[in-house]
PDB file of C-alpha atoms in Angstrom:
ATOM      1  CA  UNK G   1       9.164 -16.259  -7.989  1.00 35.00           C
ATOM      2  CA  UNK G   2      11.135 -14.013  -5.974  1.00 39.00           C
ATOM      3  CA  UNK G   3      13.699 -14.913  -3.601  1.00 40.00           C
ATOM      4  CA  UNK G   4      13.590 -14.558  -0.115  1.00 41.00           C
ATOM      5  CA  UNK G   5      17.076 -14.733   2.324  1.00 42.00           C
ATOM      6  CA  UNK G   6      17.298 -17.947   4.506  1.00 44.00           C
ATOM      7  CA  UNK G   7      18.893 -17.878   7.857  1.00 48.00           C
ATOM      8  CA  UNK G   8      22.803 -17.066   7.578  1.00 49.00           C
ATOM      9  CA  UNK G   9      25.007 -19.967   7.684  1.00 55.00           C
ATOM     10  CA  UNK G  10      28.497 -20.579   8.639  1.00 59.00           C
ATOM     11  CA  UNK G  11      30.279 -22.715   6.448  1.00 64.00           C
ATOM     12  CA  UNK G  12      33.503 -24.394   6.243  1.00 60.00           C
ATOM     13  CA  UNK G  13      36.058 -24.707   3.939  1.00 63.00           C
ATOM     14  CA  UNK G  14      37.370 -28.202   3.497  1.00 61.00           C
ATOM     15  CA  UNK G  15      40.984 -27.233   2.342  1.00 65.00           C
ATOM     16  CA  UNK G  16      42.026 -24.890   4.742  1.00 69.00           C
ATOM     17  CA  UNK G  17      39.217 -25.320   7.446  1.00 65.00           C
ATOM     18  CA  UNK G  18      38.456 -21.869   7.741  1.00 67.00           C
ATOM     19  CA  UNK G  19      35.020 -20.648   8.540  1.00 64.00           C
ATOM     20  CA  UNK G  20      32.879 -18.145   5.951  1.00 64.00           C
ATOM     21  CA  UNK G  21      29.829 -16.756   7.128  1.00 58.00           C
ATOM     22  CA  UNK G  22      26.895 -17.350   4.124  1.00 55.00           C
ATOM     23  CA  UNK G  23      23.689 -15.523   3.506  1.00 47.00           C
ATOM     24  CA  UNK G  24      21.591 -18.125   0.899  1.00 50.00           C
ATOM     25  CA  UNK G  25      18.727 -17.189  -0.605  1.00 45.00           C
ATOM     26  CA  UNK G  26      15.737 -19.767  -1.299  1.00 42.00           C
ATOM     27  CA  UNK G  27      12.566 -20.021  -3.440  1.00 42.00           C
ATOM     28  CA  UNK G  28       9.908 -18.269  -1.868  1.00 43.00           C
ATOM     29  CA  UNK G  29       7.516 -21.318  -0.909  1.00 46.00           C
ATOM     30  CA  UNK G  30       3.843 -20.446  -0.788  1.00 46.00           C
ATOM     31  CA  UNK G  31       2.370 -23.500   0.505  1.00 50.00           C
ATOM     32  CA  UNK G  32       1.192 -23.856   4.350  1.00 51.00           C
ATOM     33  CA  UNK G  33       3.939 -26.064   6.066  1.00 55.00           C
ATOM     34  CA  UNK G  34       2.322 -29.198   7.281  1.00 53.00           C
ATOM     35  CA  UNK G  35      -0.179 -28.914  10.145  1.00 53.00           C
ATOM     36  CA  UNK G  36      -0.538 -25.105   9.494  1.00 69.00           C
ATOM     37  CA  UNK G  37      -3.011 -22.544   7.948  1.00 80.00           C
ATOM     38  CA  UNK G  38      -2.779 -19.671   5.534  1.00 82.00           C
ATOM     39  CA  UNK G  39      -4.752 -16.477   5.632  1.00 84.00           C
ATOM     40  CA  UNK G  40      -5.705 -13.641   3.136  1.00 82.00           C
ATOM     41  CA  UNK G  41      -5.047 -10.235   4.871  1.00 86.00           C
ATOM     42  CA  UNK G  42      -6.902  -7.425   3.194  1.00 82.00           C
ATOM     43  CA  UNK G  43      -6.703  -3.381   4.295  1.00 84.00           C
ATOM     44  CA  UNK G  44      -9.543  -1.022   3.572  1.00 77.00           C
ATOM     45  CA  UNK G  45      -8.475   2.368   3.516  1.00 77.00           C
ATOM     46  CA  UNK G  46     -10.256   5.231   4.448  1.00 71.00           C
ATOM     47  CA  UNK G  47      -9.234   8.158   2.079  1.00 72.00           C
ATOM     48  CA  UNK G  48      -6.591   8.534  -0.457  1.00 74.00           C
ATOM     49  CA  UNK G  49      -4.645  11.237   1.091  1.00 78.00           C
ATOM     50  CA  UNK G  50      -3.598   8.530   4.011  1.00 82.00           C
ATOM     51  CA  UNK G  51      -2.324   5.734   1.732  1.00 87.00           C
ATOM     52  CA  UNK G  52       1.111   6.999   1.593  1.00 90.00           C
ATOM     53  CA  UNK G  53       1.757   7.299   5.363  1.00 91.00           C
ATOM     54  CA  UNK G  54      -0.218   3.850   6.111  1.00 91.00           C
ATOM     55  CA  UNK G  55       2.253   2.386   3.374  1.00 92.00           C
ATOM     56  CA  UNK G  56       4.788   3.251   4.869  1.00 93.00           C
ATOM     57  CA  UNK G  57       3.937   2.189   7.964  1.00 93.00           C
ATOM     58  CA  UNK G  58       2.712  -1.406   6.804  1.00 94.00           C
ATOM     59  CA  UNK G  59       5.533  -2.175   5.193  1.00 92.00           C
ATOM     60  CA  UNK G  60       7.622  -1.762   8.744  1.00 91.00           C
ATOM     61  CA  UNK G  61       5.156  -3.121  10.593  1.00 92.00           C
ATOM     62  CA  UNK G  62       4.316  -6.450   8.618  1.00 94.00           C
ATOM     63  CA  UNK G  63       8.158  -7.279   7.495  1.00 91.00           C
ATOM     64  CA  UNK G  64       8.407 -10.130  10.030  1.00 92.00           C
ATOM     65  CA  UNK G  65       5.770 -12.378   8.252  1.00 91.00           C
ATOM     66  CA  UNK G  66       7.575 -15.203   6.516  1.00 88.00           C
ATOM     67  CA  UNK G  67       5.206 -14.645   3.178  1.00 87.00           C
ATOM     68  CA  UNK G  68       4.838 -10.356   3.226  1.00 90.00           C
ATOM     69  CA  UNK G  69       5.886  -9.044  -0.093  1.00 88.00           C
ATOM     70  CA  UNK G  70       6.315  -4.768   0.313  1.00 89.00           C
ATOM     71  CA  UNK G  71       6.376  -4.441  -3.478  1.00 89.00           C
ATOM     72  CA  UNK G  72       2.803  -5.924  -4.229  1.00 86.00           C
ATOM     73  CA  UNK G  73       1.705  -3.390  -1.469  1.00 89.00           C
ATOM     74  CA  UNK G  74       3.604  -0.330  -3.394  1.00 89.00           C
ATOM     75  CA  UNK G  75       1.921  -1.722  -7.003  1.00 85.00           C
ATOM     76  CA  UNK G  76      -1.934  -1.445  -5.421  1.00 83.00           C
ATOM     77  CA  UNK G  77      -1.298   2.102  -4.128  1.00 86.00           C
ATOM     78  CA  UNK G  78       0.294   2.936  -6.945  1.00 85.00           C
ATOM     79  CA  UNK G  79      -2.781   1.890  -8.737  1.00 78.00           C
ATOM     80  CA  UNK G  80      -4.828   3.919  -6.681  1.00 78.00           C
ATOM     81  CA  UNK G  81      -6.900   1.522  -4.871  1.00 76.00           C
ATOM     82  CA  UNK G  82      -8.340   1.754  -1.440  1.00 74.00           C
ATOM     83  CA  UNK G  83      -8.877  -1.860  -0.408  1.00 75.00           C
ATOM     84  CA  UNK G  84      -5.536  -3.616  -0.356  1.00 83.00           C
ATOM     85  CA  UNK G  85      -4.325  -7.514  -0.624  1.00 84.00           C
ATOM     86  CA  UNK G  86      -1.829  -7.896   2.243  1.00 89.00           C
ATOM     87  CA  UNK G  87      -0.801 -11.400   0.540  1.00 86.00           C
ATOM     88  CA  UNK G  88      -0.285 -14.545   3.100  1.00 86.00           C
ATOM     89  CA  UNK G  89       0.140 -15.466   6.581  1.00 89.00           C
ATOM     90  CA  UNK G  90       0.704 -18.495   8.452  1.00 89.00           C
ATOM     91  CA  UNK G  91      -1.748 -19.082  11.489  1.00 88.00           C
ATOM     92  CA  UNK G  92       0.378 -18.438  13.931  1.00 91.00           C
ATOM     93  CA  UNK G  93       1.154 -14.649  12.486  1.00 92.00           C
ATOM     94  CA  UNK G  94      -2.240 -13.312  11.732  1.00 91.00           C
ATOM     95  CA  UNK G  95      -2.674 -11.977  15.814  1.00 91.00           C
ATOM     96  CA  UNK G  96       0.632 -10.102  15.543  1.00 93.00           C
ATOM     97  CA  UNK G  97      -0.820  -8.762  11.941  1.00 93.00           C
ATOM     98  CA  UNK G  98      -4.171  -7.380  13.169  1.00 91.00           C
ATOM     99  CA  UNK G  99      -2.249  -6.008  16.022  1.00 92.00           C
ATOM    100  CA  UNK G 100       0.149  -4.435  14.011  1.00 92.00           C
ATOM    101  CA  UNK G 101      -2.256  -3.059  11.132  1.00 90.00           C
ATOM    102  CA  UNK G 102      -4.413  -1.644  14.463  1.00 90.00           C
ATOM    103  CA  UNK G 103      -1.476   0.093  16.025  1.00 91.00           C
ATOM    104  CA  UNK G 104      -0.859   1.474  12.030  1.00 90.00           C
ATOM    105  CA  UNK G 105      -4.312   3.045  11.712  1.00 87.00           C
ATOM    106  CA  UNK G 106      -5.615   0.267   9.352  1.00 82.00           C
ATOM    107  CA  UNK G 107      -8.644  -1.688   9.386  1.00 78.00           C
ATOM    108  CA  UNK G 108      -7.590  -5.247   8.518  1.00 83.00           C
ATOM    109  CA  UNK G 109      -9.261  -8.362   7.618  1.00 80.00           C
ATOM    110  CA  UNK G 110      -7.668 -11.977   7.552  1.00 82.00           C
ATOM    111  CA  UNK G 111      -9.539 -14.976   6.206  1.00 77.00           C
ATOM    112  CA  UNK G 112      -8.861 -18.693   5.821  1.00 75.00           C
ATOM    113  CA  UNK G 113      -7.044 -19.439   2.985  1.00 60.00           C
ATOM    114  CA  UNK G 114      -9.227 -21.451   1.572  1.00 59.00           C
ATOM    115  CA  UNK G 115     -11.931 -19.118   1.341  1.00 63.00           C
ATOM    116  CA  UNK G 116     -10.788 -16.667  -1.727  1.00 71.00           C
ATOM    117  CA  UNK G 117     -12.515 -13.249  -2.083  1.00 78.00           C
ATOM    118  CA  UNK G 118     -14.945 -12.631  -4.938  1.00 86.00           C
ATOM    119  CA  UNK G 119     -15.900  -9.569  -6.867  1.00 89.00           C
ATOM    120  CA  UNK G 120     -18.483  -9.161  -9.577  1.00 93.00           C
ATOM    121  CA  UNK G 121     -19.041  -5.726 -11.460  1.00 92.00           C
ATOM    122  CA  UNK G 122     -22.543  -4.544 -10.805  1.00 93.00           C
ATOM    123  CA  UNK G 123     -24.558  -3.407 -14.430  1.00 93.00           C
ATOM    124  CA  UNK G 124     -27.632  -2.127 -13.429  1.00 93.00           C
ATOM    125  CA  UNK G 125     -31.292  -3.401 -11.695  1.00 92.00           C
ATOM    126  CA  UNK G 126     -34.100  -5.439 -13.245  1.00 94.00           C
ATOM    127  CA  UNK G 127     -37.302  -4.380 -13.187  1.00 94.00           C
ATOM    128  CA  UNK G 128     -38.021  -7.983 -11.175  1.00 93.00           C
ATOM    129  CA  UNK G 129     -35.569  -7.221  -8.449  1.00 92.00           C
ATOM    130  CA  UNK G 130     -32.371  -8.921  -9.972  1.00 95.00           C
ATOM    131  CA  UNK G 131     -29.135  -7.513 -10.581  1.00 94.00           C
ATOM    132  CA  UNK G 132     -27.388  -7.738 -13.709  1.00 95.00           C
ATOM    133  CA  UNK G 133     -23.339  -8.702 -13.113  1.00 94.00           C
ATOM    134  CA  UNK G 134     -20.432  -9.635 -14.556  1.00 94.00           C
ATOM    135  CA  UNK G 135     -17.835 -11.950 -13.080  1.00 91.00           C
ATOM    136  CA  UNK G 136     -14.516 -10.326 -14.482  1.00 84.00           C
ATOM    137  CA  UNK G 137     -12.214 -13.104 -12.605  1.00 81.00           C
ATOM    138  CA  UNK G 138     -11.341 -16.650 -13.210  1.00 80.00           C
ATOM    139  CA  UNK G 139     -12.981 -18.476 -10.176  1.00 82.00           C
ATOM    140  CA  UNK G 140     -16.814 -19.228  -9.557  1.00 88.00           C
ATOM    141  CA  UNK G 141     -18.612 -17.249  -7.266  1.00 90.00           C
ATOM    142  CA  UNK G 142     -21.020 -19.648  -5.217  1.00 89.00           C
ATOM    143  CA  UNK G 143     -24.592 -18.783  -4.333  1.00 89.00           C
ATOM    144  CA  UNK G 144     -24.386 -18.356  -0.725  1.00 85.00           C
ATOM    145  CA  UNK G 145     -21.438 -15.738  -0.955  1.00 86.00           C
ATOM    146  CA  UNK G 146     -21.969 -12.688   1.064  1.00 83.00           C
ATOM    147  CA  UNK G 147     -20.884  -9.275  -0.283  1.00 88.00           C
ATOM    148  CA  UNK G 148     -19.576  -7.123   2.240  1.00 82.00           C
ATOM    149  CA  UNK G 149     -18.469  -4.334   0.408  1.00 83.00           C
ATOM    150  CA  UNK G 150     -19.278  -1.986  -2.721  1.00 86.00           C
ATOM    151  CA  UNK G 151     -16.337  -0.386  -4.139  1.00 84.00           C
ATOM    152  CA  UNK G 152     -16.694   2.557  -6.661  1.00 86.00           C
ATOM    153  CA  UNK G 153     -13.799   3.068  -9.177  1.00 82.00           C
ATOM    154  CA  UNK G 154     -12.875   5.045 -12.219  1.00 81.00           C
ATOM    155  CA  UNK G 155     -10.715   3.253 -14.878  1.00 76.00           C
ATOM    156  CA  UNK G 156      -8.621   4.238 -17.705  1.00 74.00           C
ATOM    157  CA  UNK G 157      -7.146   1.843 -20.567  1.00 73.00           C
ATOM    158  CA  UNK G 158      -3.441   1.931 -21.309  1.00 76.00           C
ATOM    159  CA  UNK G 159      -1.999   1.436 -24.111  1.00 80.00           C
ATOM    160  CA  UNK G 160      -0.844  -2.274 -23.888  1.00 76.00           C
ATOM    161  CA  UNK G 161      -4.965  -3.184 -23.437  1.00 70.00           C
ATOM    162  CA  UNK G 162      -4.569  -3.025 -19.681  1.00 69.00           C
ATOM    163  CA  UNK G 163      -7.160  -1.139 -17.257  1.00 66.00           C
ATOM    164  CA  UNK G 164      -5.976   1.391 -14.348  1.00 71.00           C
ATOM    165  CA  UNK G 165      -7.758   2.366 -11.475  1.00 72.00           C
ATOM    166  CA  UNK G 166      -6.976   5.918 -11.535  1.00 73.00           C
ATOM    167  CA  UNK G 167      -9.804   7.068  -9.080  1.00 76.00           C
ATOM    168  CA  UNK G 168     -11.650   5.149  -6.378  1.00 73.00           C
ATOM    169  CA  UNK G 169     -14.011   6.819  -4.064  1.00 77.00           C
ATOM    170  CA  UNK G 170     -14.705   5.389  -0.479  1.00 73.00           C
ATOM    171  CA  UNK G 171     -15.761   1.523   0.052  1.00 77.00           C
ATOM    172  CA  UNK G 172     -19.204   1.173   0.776  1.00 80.00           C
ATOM    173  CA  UNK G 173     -19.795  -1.293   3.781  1.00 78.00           C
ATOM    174  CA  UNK G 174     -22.610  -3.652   3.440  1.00 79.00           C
ATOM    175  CA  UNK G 175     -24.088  -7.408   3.639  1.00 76.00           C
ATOM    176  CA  UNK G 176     -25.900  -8.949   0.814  1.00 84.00           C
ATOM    177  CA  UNK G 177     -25.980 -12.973   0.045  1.00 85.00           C
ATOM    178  CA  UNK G 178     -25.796 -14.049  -3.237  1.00 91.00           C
ATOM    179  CA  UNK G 179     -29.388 -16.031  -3.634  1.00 90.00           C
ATOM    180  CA  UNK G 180     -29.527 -17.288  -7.201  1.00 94.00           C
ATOM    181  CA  UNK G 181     -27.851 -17.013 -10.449  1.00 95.00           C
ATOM    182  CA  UNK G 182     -29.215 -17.528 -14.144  1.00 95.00           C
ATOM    183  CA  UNK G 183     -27.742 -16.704 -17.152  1.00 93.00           C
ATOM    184  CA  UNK G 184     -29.783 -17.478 -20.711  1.00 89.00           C
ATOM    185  CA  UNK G 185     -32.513 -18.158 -18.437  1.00 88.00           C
ATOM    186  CA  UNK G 186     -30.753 -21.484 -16.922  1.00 91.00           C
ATOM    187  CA  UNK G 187     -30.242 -21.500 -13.018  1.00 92.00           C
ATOM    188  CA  UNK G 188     -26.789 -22.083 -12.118  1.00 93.00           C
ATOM    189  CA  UNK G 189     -25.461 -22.588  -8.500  1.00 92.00           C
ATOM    190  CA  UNK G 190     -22.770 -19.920  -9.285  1.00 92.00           C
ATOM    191  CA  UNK G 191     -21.363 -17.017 -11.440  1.00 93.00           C
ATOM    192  CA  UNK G 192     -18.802 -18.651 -13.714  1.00 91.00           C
ATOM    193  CA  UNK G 193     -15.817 -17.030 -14.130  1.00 88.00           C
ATOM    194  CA  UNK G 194     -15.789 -14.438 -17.078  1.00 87.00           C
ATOM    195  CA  UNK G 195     -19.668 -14.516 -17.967  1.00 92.00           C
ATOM    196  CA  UNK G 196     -22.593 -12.146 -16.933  1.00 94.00           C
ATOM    197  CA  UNK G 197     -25.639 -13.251 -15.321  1.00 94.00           C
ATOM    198  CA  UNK G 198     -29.008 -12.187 -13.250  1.00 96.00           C
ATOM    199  CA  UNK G 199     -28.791 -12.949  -9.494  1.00 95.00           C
ATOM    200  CA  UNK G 200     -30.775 -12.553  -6.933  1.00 94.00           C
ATOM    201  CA  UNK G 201     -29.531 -10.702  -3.654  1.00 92.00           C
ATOM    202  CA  UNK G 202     -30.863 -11.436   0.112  1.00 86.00           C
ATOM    203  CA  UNK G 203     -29.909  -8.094   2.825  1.00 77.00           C
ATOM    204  CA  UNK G 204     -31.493  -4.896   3.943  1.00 63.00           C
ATOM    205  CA  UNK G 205     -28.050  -3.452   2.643  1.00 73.00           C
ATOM    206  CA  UNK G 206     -29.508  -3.673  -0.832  1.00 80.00           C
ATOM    207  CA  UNK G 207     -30.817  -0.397  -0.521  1.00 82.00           C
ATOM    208  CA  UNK G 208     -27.367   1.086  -0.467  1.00 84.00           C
ATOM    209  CA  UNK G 209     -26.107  -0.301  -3.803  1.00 88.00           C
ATOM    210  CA  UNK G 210     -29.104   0.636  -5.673  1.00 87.00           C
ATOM    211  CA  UNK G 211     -28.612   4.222  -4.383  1.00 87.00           C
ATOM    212  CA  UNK G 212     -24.830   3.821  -5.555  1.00 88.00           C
ATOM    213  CA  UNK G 213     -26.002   2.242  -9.316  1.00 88.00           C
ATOM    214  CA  UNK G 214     -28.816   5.699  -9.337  1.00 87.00           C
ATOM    215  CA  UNK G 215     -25.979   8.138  -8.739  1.00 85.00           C
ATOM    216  CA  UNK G 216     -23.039   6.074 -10.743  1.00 85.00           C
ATOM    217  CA  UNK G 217     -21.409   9.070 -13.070  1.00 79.00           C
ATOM    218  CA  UNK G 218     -19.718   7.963 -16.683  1.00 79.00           C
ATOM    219  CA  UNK G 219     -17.127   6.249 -16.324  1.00 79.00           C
ATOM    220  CA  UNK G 220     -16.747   4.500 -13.084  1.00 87.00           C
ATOM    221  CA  UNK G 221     -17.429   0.955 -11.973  1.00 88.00           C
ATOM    222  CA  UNK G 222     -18.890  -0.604  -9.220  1.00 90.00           C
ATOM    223  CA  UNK G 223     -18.337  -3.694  -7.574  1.00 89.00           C
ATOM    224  CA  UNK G 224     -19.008  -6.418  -5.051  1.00 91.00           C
ATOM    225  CA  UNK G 225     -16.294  -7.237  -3.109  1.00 88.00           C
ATOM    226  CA  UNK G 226     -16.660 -10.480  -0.560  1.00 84.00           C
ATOM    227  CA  UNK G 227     -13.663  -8.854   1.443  1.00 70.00           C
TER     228      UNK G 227
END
């Protein structure tokens, strides 16, 4: 957990009585204080060749949240990627946010924290209609979730088993609900994390992704993104 610096103090020394000024450092606490909310902030960027200066200029811009970590920001564009976690903010922050991720060229997302994003990897089409996925992460994905974005990436495995993004092309906005899911022919009110299924997608933006699965090259990935 890293540690984050508390207000400075002034402290006194019982001996002598004189005064020290003291800088403590805390536990970084990610829980919403009582009464309060947390949000998700996520950044979609629009090309690769502007990550560096929008870094830069989110990591000034965004330092006064109470929860913004610069270094998990550094790691993603490091990795290459062009939609970016921003981490956590308390309610009261997330105006000042967008504001500052508008004045920084970025467009910016924040949801409730309580609504996490989802992302399955899209196989291919069914003859009926259906869409063969895969659920790569650990949470459920509920019928009912809308997918608002198709990202297209090209991965490479490293030598400790890990995958890198080493290539992402543009995000790919659309809007497709999640309808229905079966896997081994048994209808299931969600995609269960780590297994593949058939679902069923509702939107006129369906049109888009199966142009993106019909011009797919070797190599690269696409996936659903809920934002």
């Amino acid at each position: 957990m890293p540690a984050t610096p508390s207000a400075l103090e002034i402290w006194q020394c019982q001996n002598c009585g004189n005064e020290i000024a003291v800088h403590c450092h805390v536990a970084l606490n990610l829980s919403a204080p009582a009464g309060r909310e947390l949000f998700t902030g996520t950044v979609t960027i629009d090309s690769e060749k502007d990550a560096l200066k929008l870094l830069l200029k989110l990591k000034h811009a965004l330092s006064f949240a109470e929860r913004f970590e610069p270094f998990k920001l550094e790691a993603q564009h490091r990795e290459g990627r062009l939609i970016w976690d921003l981490g956590l903010f308390l309610d009261f922050e997330v105006e000042r946010a967008e504001a500052a991720c508008i004045r920084a060229g970025a467009r910016a997302t924040f949801r409730s924290g309580d609504q996490p994003r989802h992302e399955v990897l899209v196989d291919r089409q069914l003859p009926d209609g259906r869409w063969v996925v895969t659920n790569a992460g650990r949470l459920d994905v509920p019928v009912g979730a809308v997918f608002e974005l198709a990202v297209v990436e090209r991965s490479r495995k490293e030598p400790d088993g890990t995958f890198r993004i080493v290539e992402s092309a543009e995000p790919v906005l659309l809007r497709s609900e999640l309808a229905s899911v079966d896997i081994l022919h048994h209808p299931l009110p969600h995609i269960p994390g780590g297994y593949s299924g058939a679902i069923t997608l509702i939107g006129a933006d369906e049109e888009r992704l199966r142009a993106l699965v019909a011009q797919r090259l070797d190599g690269w990935s696409i996936k659903l993104s809920t934002r």
